[in-house]
Amino acid sequence: MGDFIGSLWWLAVSLGLLVTFHEFGHYWVARRCGVDVLRFSVGFGRPLWSRRDRHGTEFALAAIPLGGYVKMLDEREAEVPVQRQAHAFNRQSVWRRIAIVAAGPAANLLLCIALLWVMFLVGRQDYAPLVGRSGGVAAEAGFQPGDRLVEVAGRPVATWTEVAMAMAAPALDRRDIEVRAEDPEGREAVRTLRLSQLPAELDERRIPEQAGFTWHFLLAPARIDSVREDGPAHGVLLPGDLVLAVDGQPVDAADGVAPQVQALGERGGPGMVEVERDGERLALELQPRRSTDPRRAGAWELGIAMAPPQAPEYDAVQRFGPLAAVPAAVRETGRLASDSLGMMRRMLTGEASVKNLSGPVTIARAANASAKRGADWFLYFLALLSLSLAIINLLPIPILDGGHLLYYLIELVKGSPLSERAMVAGQYVGLALLAGLMGLAFYNDILGLMPR
């Protein structure tokens, strides 16, 4: 129930903030263009609080906090007195109407840059793109444990999140890329990652992992939690020991202990288990024995249990000073916009799955998860959502800002406004398209909630 309430709360906060800022863009430019704004509502439904300013605009806080709207004086919606007609939206020049409509998405774009600027000032914590293990095409390319990725497809990367984003488009295009990496000694090498060899069924959310990368931060330390009294390790190994090697084979994580013990048992005879204890490296002789647990018939064991995995600690941070954060925020906005538009294009052409289209349930869960990760990640989530709102609203779909801009561009070319009949037909088409997109997004949300 905590996650459910948290998701609802952070969804309301996120959409309330971003949509209000979007509508403020419309409001601010409309006022500068001399258009009377009748109402600026934060939320929908019955107003819980309202007041009027000296210009006659009613500012309202409504009961349903998922969005908002700006209502302008317009002769198409109600009769307007002659003395006020010059202040009606429909009486403005086409260029002023374009400016007013475009101001909403522009406000979201500027907000995205501002949020990223604050995020870089605070510092976004993340994980280093350090290879823990490699397999598949990553191993074929020559990546080894300890390698640090520094550039992917010409894009500098400092975190594993940036690696995932840089690999997404080439993987969807099945395009081989160059990846520059540093080994533990600092030597650089450029390797060709053959993403063209990835399987046909590709999970766009886990591309580095499907390419064979297991990140170092995901490998739980092989630390012993308990030693069973009737096991071979009793009196030899102690809780808190960090297992480093079994029978001469290095152990890089907790899940690597059991396979090495199994190999030692199958070889026969005792072997050396190397551990770190109180800062010392010890080599201790042990003889595995067959498990007496019927669920693990035939398995060799030492009678030890590894410590349960803990949430990994961040080991990288992206932070800039006030001036350096400005170009960094602009660059990040450009990359996010390019990636988002690229994903939309691929969904339209069938190169990417429409499962990537998310609805309010997924957005709510993402808002809650990012808020739990800290202010830096919540700022990043808000920036990405603000940019998404800007892009979606610019789509040439009637009833969206982009649809109205399309009408006005046609008016510029045609020399006169579209007929009322054509605009009404466009509204119906827009409603149908939007309903279809929302239905698909809800469907994806429901699939995401179902057990796999």
mmCIF file of C-alpha atoms in Angstrom, residues 109-441:
data_model
loop_
_atom_site.group_PDB
_atom_site.id
_atom_site.type_symbol
_atom_site.label_atom_id
_atom_site.label_comp_id
_atom_site.label_asym_id
_atom_site.label_seq_id
_atom_site.Cartn_x
_atom_site.Cartn_y
_atom_site.Cartn_z
ATOM 1 C CA LEU A 109 11.671 22.471 -22.952
ATOM 2 C CA LEU A 110 13.104 25.328 -20.888
ATOM 3 C CA LEU A 111 11.974 23.589 -17.699
ATOM 4 C CA CYS A 112 13.795 20.434 -18.795
ATOM 5 C CA ILE A 113 17.029 22.398 -19.192
ATOM 6 C CA ALA A 114 16.514 24.136 -15.831
ATOM 7 C CA LEU A 115 15.832 20.857 -14.015
ATOM 8 C CA LEU A 116 18.920 19.236 -15.518
ATOM 9 C CA TRP A 117 20.967 22.293 -14.555
ATOM 10 C CA VAL A 118 19.854 21.921 -10.918
ATOM 11 C CA MET A 119 20.484 18.165 -11.105
ATOM 12 C CA PHE A 120 24.063 18.709 -12.268
ATOM 13 C CA LEU A 121 24.588 21.266 -9.513
ATOM 14 C CA VAL A 122 23.341 18.794 -6.895
ATOM 15 C CA GLY A 123 25.221 15.945 -8.576
ATOM 16 C CA ARG A 124 23.557 12.875 -10.048
ATOM 17 C CA GLN A 125 24.737 9.714 -8.323
ATOM 18 C CA ASP A 126 25.105 6.655 -10.487
ATOM 19 C CA TYR A 127 27.208 3.567 -11.068
ATOM 20 C CA ALA A 128 30.508 3.439 -12.914
ATOM 21 C CA PRO A 129 30.433 1.568 -16.268
ATOM 22 C CA LEU A 130 32.893 -0.991 -14.925
ATOM 23 C CA VAL A 131 32.700 -4.475 -16.419
ATOM 24 C CA GLY A 132 32.236 -7.220 -13.839
ATOM 25 C CA ARG A 133 31.845 -10.091 -16.307
ATOM 26 C CA SER A 134 31.473 -10.381 -20.039
ATOM 27 C CA GLY A 135 29.757 -12.883 -22.284
ATOM 28 C CA GLY A 136 28.066 -13.008 -25.665
ATOM 29 C CA VAL A 137 29.082 -10.307 -28.125
ATOM 30 C CA ALA A 138 30.835 -8.360 -25.333
ATOM 31 C CA ALA A 139 33.214 -11.273 -24.687
ATOM 32 C CA GLU A 140 33.710 -11.790 -28.428
ATOM 33 C CA ALA A 141 34.734 -8.136 -28.690
ATOM 34 C CA GLY A 142 37.405 -8.729 -26.038
ATOM 35 C CA PHE A 143 35.944 -6.980 -22.999
ATOM 36 C CA GLN A 144 37.425 -8.271 -19.734
ATOM 37 C CA PRO A 145 36.441 -7.887 -16.060
ATOM 38 C CA GLY A 146 37.789 -4.592 -14.770
ATOM 39 C CA ASP A 147 37.435 -2.736 -18.079
ATOM 40 C CA ARG A 148 35.877 0.714 -17.751
ATOM 41 C CA LEU A 149 33.856 1.975 -20.720
ATOM 42 C CA VAL A 150 34.651 5.610 -21.570
ATOM 43 C CA GLU A 151 33.099 6.118 -25.014
ATOM 44 C CA VAL A 152 30.259 4.337 -26.834
ATOM 45 C CA ALA A 153 29.547 4.997 -30.523
ATOM 46 C CA GLY A 154 31.372 8.326 -30.327
ATOM 47 C CA ARG A 155 29.478 9.425 -27.204
ATOM 48 C CA PRO A 156 31.518 9.957 -23.996
ATOM 49 C CA VAL A 157 30.085 7.980 -21.086
ATOM 50 C CA ALA A 158 30.762 8.232 -17.368
ATOM 51 C CA THR A 159 27.967 6.052 -15.966
ATOM 52 C CA TRP A 160 26.196 2.822 -16.808
ATOM 53 C CA THR A 161 22.977 4.787 -17.484
ATOM 54 C CA GLU A 162 24.765 6.710 -20.235
ATOM 55 C CA VAL A 163 26.099 3.443 -21.646
ATOM 56 C CA ALA A 164 22.570 2.019 -21.851
ATOM 57 C CA MET A 165 21.261 5.112 -23.606
ATOM 58 C CA ALA A 166 24.192 5.253 -26.036
ATOM 59 C CA MET A 167 23.724 1.583 -27.007
ATOM 60 C CA ALA A 168 19.944 1.719 -27.426
ATOM 61 C CA ALA A 169 19.686 3.216 -30.914
ATOM 62 C CA PRO A 170 22.537 1.203 -32.506
ATOM 63 C CA ALA A 171 21.137 -2.008 -31.000
ATOM 64 C CA LEU A 172 17.672 -1.340 -32.394
ATOM 65 C CA ASP A 173 19.257 -0.627 -35.778
ATOM 66 C CA ARG A 174 21.406 -3.788 -35.433
ATOM 67 C CA ARG A 175 24.456 -1.609 -36.106
ATOM 68 C CA ASP A 176 27.985 -2.495 -34.982
ATOM 69 C CA ILE A 177 29.659 0.216 -32.912
ATOM 70 C CA GLU A 178 33.107 1.172 -31.628
ATOM 71 C CA VAL A 179 33.529 1.189 -27.849
ATOM 72 C CA ARG A 180 36.566 2.707 -26.147
ATOM 73 C CA ALA A 181 37.535 1.200 -22.803
ATOM 74 C CA GLU A 182 40.312 1.408 -20.209
ATOM 75 C CA ASP A 183 41.745 -1.654 -18.470
ATOM 76 C CA PRO A 184 42.656 -1.580 -14.737
ATOM 77 C CA GLU A 185 46.180 -0.348 -15.651
ATOM 78 C CA GLY A 186 44.752 2.614 -17.573
ATOM 79 C CA ARG A 187 45.570 1.287 -21.051
ATOM 80 C CA GLU A 188 42.965 2.250 -23.643
ATOM 81 C CA ALA A 189 41.612 0.039 -26.391
ATOM 82 C CA VAL A 190 38.897 0.482 -29.004
ATOM 83 C CA ARG A 191 36.791 -2.616 -29.580
ATOM 84 C CA THR A 192 34.040 -3.370 -32.061
ATOM 85 C CA LEU A 193 30.825 -4.416 -30.379
ATOM 86 C CA ARG A 194 28.814 -6.393 -32.931
ATOM 87 C CA LEU A 195 25.278 -5.390 -31.999
ATOM 88 C CA SER A 196 24.188 -6.722 -35.394
ATOM 89 C CA GLN A 197 24.493 -10.204 -33.829
ATOM 90 C CA LEU A 198 21.983 -9.547 -31.037
ATOM 91 C CA PRO A 199 18.930 -11.838 -31.043
ATOM 92 C CA ALA A 200 15.796 -10.855 -32.958
ATOM 93 C CA GLU A 201 13.764 -10.713 -29.734
ATOM 94 C CA LEU A 202 15.371 -7.758 -27.987
ATOM 95 C CA ASP A 203 14.378 -6.146 -24.699
ATOM 96 C CA GLU A 204 15.109 -2.473 -25.373
ATOM 97 C CA ARG A 205 15.366 -1.801 -21.627
ATOM 98 C CA ARG A 206 18.272 -4.243 -21.072
ATOM 99 C CA ILE A 207 20.463 -3.859 -24.144
ATOM 100 C CA PRO A 208 23.929 -3.818 -22.441
ATOM 101 C CA GLU A 209 23.015 -6.935 -20.469
ATOM 102 C CA GLN A 210 21.781 -8.669 -23.628
ATOM 103 C CA ALA A 211 25.069 -7.741 -25.281
ATOM 104 C CA GLY A 212 26.821 -9.704 -22.534
ATOM 105 C CA PHE A 213 27.810 -7.020 -20.015
ATOM 106 C CA THR A 214 27.416 -7.738 -16.301
ATOM 107 C CA TRP A 215 28.313 -4.601 -14.410
ATOM 108 C CA HIS A 216 30.674 -4.719 -11.459
ATOM 109 C CA PHE A 217 28.223 -3.006 -9.104
ATOM 110 C CA LEU A 218 25.732 -5.853 -9.623
ATOM 111 C CA LEU A 219 28.174 -8.485 -8.373
ATOM 112 C CA ALA A 220 27.512 -9.128 -4.671
ATOM 113 C CA PRO A 221 30.734 -9.699 -2.657
ATOM 114 C CA ALA A 222 31.357 -13.369 -1.805
ATOM 115 C CA ARG A 223 31.146 -12.757 1.928
ATOM 116 C CA ILE A 224 30.200 -15.648 4.210
ATOM 117 C CA ASP A 225 27.088 -15.092 6.310
ATOM 118 C CA SER A 226 27.033 -18.348 8.266
ATOM 119 C CA VAL A 227 28.858 -21.696 8.588
ATOM 120 C CA ARG A 228 26.836 -24.846 9.284
ATOM 121 C CA GLU A 229 28.110 -26.828 12.268
ATOM 122 C CA ASP A 230 27.900 -30.179 10.478
ATOM 123 C CA GLY A 231 29.565 -28.881 7.309
ATOM 124 C CA PRO A 232 33.147 -29.330 6.064
ATOM 125 C CA ALA A 233 33.896 -25.634 6.604
ATOM 126 C CA HIS A 234 32.988 -25.661 10.307
ATOM 127 C CA GLY A 235 35.980 -24.529 12.361
ATOM 128 C CA VAL A 236 37.878 -23.482 9.237
ATOM 129 C CA LEU A 237 35.875 -20.668 7.658
ATOM 130 C CA LEU A 238 34.178 -17.947 9.694
ATOM 131 C CA PRO A 239 31.210 -15.638 9.139
ATOM 132 C CA GLY A 240 32.517 -12.423 7.618
ATOM 133 C CA ASP A 241 35.239 -14.118 5.552
ATOM 134 C CA LEU A 242 35.436 -12.839 1.983
ATOM 135 C CA VAL A 243 36.018 -15.723 -0.436
ATOM 136 C CA LEU A 244 38.654 -14.780 -3.020
ATOM 137 C CA ALA A 245 39.398 -18.080 -4.778
ATOM 138 C CA VAL A 246 38.511 -21.779 -4.714
ATOM 139 C CA ASP A 247 41.103 -24.317 -5.845
ATOM 140 C CA GLY A 248 43.105 -21.563 -7.521
ATOM 141 C CA GLN A 249 40.123 -20.182 -9.469
ATOM 142 C CA PRO A 250 39.305 -16.529 -8.638
ATOM 143 C CA VAL A 251 35.842 -15.810 -7.280
ATOM 144 C CA ASP A 252 34.448 -12.424 -8.323
ATOM 145 C CA ALA A 253 31.031 -12.583 -6.635
ATOM 146 C CA ALA A 254 28.837 -14.581 -4.267
ATOM 147 C CA ASP A 255 27.182 -16.507 -7.091
ATOM 148 C CA GLY A 256 30.592 -17.708 -8.268
ATOM 149 C CA VAL A 257 31.354 -19.733 -5.125
ATOM 150 C CA ALA A 258 28.961 -22.675 -5.693
ATOM 151 C CA PRO A 259 30.183 -23.470 -9.260
ATOM 152 C CA GLN A 260 33.812 -23.465 -8.095
ATOM 153 C CA VAL A 261 33.001 -25.719 -5.117
ATOM 154 C CA GLN A 262 31.134 -28.043 -7.496
ATOM 155 C CA ALA A 263 34.176 -28.181 -9.794
ATOM 156 C CA LEU A 264 36.467 -28.913 -6.828
ATOM 157 C CA GLY A 265 34.211 -31.725 -5.644
ATOM 158 C CA GLU A 266 34.074 -33.287 -9.093
ATOM 159 C CA ARG A 267 37.864 -33.112 -9.381
ATOM 160 C CA GLY A 268 38.180 -35.061 -6.152
ATOM 161 C CA GLY A 269 40.454 -34.509 -3.174
ATOM 162 C CA PRO A 270 40.829 -31.423 -0.994
ATOM 163 C CA GLY A 271 41.522 -27.951 -2.354
ATOM 164 C CA MET A 272 42.586 -24.557 -1.103
ATOM 165 C CA VAL A 273 39.948 -21.922 -0.364
ATOM 166 C CA GLU A 274 41.448 -18.436 -0.197
ATOM 167 C CA VAL A 275 39.697 -15.860 1.948
ATOM 168 C CA GLU A 276 40.285 -12.372 3.264
ATOM 169 C CA ARG A 277 39.911 -12.135 7.051
ATOM 170 C CA ASP A 278 40.660 -8.987 9.059
ATOM 171 C CA GLY A 279 42.716 -7.627 6.182
ATOM 172 C CA GLU A 280 44.792 -10.797 5.766
ATOM 173 C CA ARG A 281 44.707 -13.263 2.882
ATOM 174 C CA LEU A 282 44.497 -16.854 4.090
ATOM 175 C CA ALA A 283 44.673 -20.135 2.160
ATOM 176 C CA LEU A 284 42.725 -22.881 3.934
ATOM 177 C CA GLU A 285 42.418 -26.516 2.889
ATOM 178 C CA LEU A 286 38.900 -27.944 2.592
ATOM 179 C CA GLN A 287 37.274 -31.081 1.236
ATOM 180 C CA PRO A 288 33.736 -30.601 -0.180
ATOM 181 C CA ARG A 289 31.174 -33.286 0.413
ATOM 182 C CA ARG A 290 27.908 -34.312 -1.193
ATOM 183 C CA SER A 291 24.810 -32.456 -0.051
ATOM 184 C CA THR A 292 22.317 -34.386 2.066
ATOM 185 C CA ASP A 293 19.505 -32.083 0.967
ATOM 186 C CA PRO A 294 17.248 -34.036 -1.448
ATOM 187 C CA ARG A 295 16.579 -30.798 -3.330
ATOM 188 C CA ARG A 296 20.317 -30.558 -4.134
ATOM 189 C CA ALA A 297 21.015 -34.225 -4.800
ATOM 190 C CA GLY A 298 24.489 -34.722 -6.251
ATOM 191 C CA ALA A 299 25.697 -31.205 -5.431
ATOM 192 C CA TRP A 300 29.011 -30.643 -3.628
ATOM 193 C CA GLU A 301 29.057 -28.182 -0.758
ATOM 194 C CA LEU A 302 31.156 -26.698 2.038
ATOM 195 C CA GLY A 303 28.278 -25.978 4.416
ATOM 196 C CA ILE A 304 28.449 -22.196 4.110
ATOM 197 C CA ALA A 305 25.795 -19.590 3.290
ATOM 198 C CA MET A 306 26.658 -16.359 1.551
ATOM 199 C CA ALA A 307 25.493 -13.007 2.881
ATOM 200 C CA PRO A 308 22.221 -11.825 1.281
ATOM 201 C CA PRO A 309 22.760 -9.269 -1.486
ATOM 202 C CA GLN A 310 22.583 -5.632 -0.455
ATOM 203 C CA ALA A 311 21.607 -2.649 -2.562
ATOM 204 C CA PRO A 312 24.851 -1.534 -4.246
ATOM 205 C CA GLU A 313 26.287 1.812 -3.252
ATOM 206 C CA TYR A 314 26.731 4.494 -5.892
ATOM 207 C CA ASP A 315 30.322 4.776 -7.064
ATOM 208 C CA ALA A 316 30.073 7.587 -9.624
ATOM 209 C CA VAL A 317 28.635 11.089 -9.615
ATOM 210 C CA GLN A 318 28.085 13.688 -12.334
ATOM 211 C CA ARG A 319 28.468 17.161 -10.868
ATOM 212 C CA PHE A 320 29.285 20.558 -12.412
ATOM 213 C CA GLY A 321 29.680 24.120 -11.202
ATOM 214 C CA PRO A 322 26.962 26.726 -11.911
ATOM 215 C CA LEU A 323 28.474 27.841 -15.240
ATOM 216 C CA ALA A 324 29.642 24.450 -16.510
ATOM 217 C CA ALA A 325 26.228 22.974 -15.666
ATOM 218 C CA VAL A 326 24.535 25.186 -18.301
ATOM 219 C CA PRO A 327 26.110 23.642 -21.429
ATOM 220 C CA ALA A 328 25.976 20.232 -19.750
ATOM 221 C CA ALA A 329 22.205 20.607 -19.260
ATOM 222 C CA VAL A 330 21.722 21.802 -22.854
ATOM 223 C CA ARG A 331 23.760 18.874 -24.216
ATOM 224 C CA GLU A 332 21.843 16.381 -22.079
ATOM 225 C CA THR A 333 18.543 17.865 -23.260
ATOM 226 C CA GLY A 334 19.677 17.505 -26.869
ATOM 227 C CA ARG A 335 20.693 13.874 -26.326
ATOM 228 C CA LEU A 336 17.431 13.041 -24.581
ATOM 229 C CA ALA A 337 15.409 14.717 -27.340
ATOM 230 C CA SER A 338 17.354 12.882 -30.042
ATOM 231 C CA ASP A 339 16.918 9.545 -28.268
ATOM 232 C CA SER A 340 13.199 10.139 -27.671
ATOM 233 C CA LEU A 341 12.492 11.166 -31.266
ATOM 234 C CA GLY A 342 14.553 8.234 -32.515
ATOM 235 C CA MET A 343 12.544 5.810 -30.378
ATOM 236 C CA MET A 344 9.260 7.295 -31.625
ATOM 237 C CA ARG A 345 10.402 6.928 -35.226
ATOM 238 C CA ARG A 346 11.410 3.317 -34.651
ATOM 239 C CA MET A 347 8.070 2.509 -33.029
ATOM 240 C CA LEU A 348 6.275 3.967 -36.043
ATOM 241 C CA THR A 349 8.400 1.940 -38.477
ATOM 242 C CA GLY A 350 8.214 -1.236 -36.400
ATOM 243 C CA GLU A 351 11.948 -1.290 -35.571
ATOM 244 C CA ALA A 352 11.124 -0.911 -31.870
ATOM 245 C CA SER A 353 8.307 -2.471 -29.891
ATOM 246 C CA VAL A 354 5.241 -0.391 -29.031
ATOM 247 C CA LYS A 355 5.672 -1.862 -25.551
ATOM 248 C CA ASN A 356 7.968 1.126 -24.975
ATOM 249 C CA LEU A 357 4.876 3.356 -24.921
ATOM 250 C CA SER A 358 4.107 3.976 -21.257
ATOM 251 C CA GLY A 359 0.864 5.003 -19.596
ATOM 252 C CA PRO A 360 0.044 6.686 -16.272
ATOM 253 C CA VAL A 361 0.596 3.530 -14.223
ATOM 254 C CA THR A 362 4.167 3.116 -15.478
ATOM 255 C CA ILE A 363 4.796 6.854 -15.098
ATOM 256 C CA ALA A 364 3.473 6.770 -11.521
ATOM 257 C CA ARG A 365 5.696 3.826 -10.621
ATOM 258 C CA ALA A 366 8.711 5.520 -12.229
ATOM 259 C CA ALA A 367 7.972 8.747 -10.331
ATOM 260 C CA ASN A 368 7.829 6.867 -7.026
ATOM 261 C CA ALA A 369 10.988 4.867 -7.790
ATOM 262 C CA SER A 370 12.973 7.962 -8.805
ATOM 263 C CA ALA A 371 11.816 9.868 -5.721
ATOM 264 C CA LYS A 372 13.059 6.998 -3.559
ATOM 265 C CA ARG A 373 16.464 7.135 -5.263
ATOM 266 C CA GLY A 374 16.956 10.750 -4.212
ATOM 267 C CA ALA A 375 16.461 14.343 -5.316
ATOM 268 C CA ASP A 376 18.979 13.999 -8.148
ATOM 269 C CA TRP A 377 17.132 11.130 -9.835
ATOM 270 C CA PHE A 378 13.724 12.734 -9.270
ATOM 271 C CA LEU A 379 14.985 15.899 -10.974
ATOM 272 C CA TYR A 380 16.194 13.756 -13.882
ATOM 273 C CA PHE A 381 12.799 12.026 -14.076
ATOM 274 C CA LEU A 382 10.984 15.384 -14.060
ATOM 275 C CA ALA A 383 13.285 16.706 -16.784
ATOM 276 C CA LEU A 384 12.684 13.670 -18.986
ATOM 277 C CA LEU A 385 8.920 13.833 -18.415
ATOM 278 C CA SER A 386 8.880 17.573 -19.145
ATOM 279 C CA LEU A 387 10.741 16.980 -22.406
ATOM 280 C CA SER A 388 8.336 14.159 -23.281
ATOM 281 C CA LEU A 389 5.364 16.489 -22.716
ATOM 282 C CA ALA A 390 6.951 19.062 -25.017
ATOM 283 C CA ILE A 391 7.557 16.509 -27.773
ATOM 284 C CA ILE A 392 4.130 14.854 -27.480
ATOM 285 C CA ASN A 393 2.345 18.199 -27.524
ATOM 286 C CA LEU A 394 4.173 19.142 -30.727
ATOM 287 C CA LEU A 395 2.923 16.070 -32.588
ATOM 288 C CA PRO A 396 0.712 17.169 -35.515
ATOM 289 C CA ILE A 397 -2.398 15.634 -33.953
ATOM 290 C CA PRO A 398 -5.518 17.818 -33.743
ATOM 291 C CA ILE A 399 -6.500 18.770 -30.138
ATOM 292 C CA LEU A 400 -2.772 18.847 -29.246
ATOM 293 C CA ASP A 401 -0.680 22.012 -29.574
ATOM 294 C CA GLY A 402 1.022 20.511 -32.610
ATOM 295 C CA GLY A 403 -2.342 20.050 -34.327
ATOM 296 C CA HIS A 404 -3.205 23.713 -33.810
ATOM 297 C CA LEU A 405 0.217 24.729 -35.110
ATOM 298 C CA LEU A 406 -0.455 22.598 -38.189
ATOM 299 C CA TYR A 407 -3.744 24.460 -38.730
ATOM 300 C CA TYR A 408 -1.963 27.800 -38.488
ATOM 301 C CA LEU A 409 0.801 26.746 -40.895
ATOM 302 C CA ILE A 410 -1.873 25.704 -43.391
ATOM 303 C CA GLU A 411 -3.503 29.098 -42.835
ATOM 304 C CA LEU A 412 -0.201 30.827 -43.630
ATOM 305 C CA VAL A 413 0.145 28.899 -46.883
ATOM 306 C CA LYS A 414 -3.548 29.060 -47.811
ATOM 307 C CA GLY A 415 -4.000 32.696 -46.877
ATOM 308 C CA SER A 416 -7.158 32.049 -44.859
ATOM 309 C CA PRO A 417 -8.190 29.895 -41.889
ATOM 310 C CA LEU A 418 -9.398 26.336 -42.373
ATOM 311 C CA SER A 419 -13.144 25.927 -42.536
ATOM 312 C CA GLU A 420 -15.029 25.131 -39.357
ATOM 313 C CA ARG A 421 -16.044 21.792 -40.875
ATOM 314 C CA ALA A 422 -12.429 20.790 -41.568
ATOM 315 C CA MET A 423 -11.355 21.753 -38.057
ATOM 316 C CA VAL A 424 -14.186 19.776 -36.443
ATOM 317 C CA ALA A 425 -13.302 16.729 -38.562
ATOM 318 C CA GLY A 426 -9.694 17.125 -37.487
ATOM 319 C CA GLN A 427 -10.738 17.237 -33.847
ATOM 320 C CA TYR A 428 -12.544 13.916 -34.211
ATOM 321 C CA VAL A 429 -9.515 12.352 -35.901
ATOM 322 C CA GLY A 430 -7.289 13.721 -33.160
ATOM 323 C CA LEU A 431 -9.536 12.346 -30.439
ATOM 324 C CA ALA A 432 -9.511 8.915 -32.099
ATOM 325 C CA LEU A 433 -5.704 8.914 -32.420
ATOM 326 C CA LEU A 434 -5.230 10.091 -28.851
ATOM 327 C CA ALA A 435 -7.717 7.519 -27.541
ATOM 328 C CA GLY A 436 -5.850 4.794 -29.442
ATOM 329 C CA LEU A 437 -2.488 5.878 -28.035
ATOM 330 C CA MET A 438 -3.888 6.059 -24.505
ATOM 331 C CA GLY A 439 -5.519 2.646 -24.893
ATOM 332 C CA LEU A 440 -2.227 1.127 -26.028
ATOM 333 C CA ALA A 441 -0.376 2.815 -23.163
#
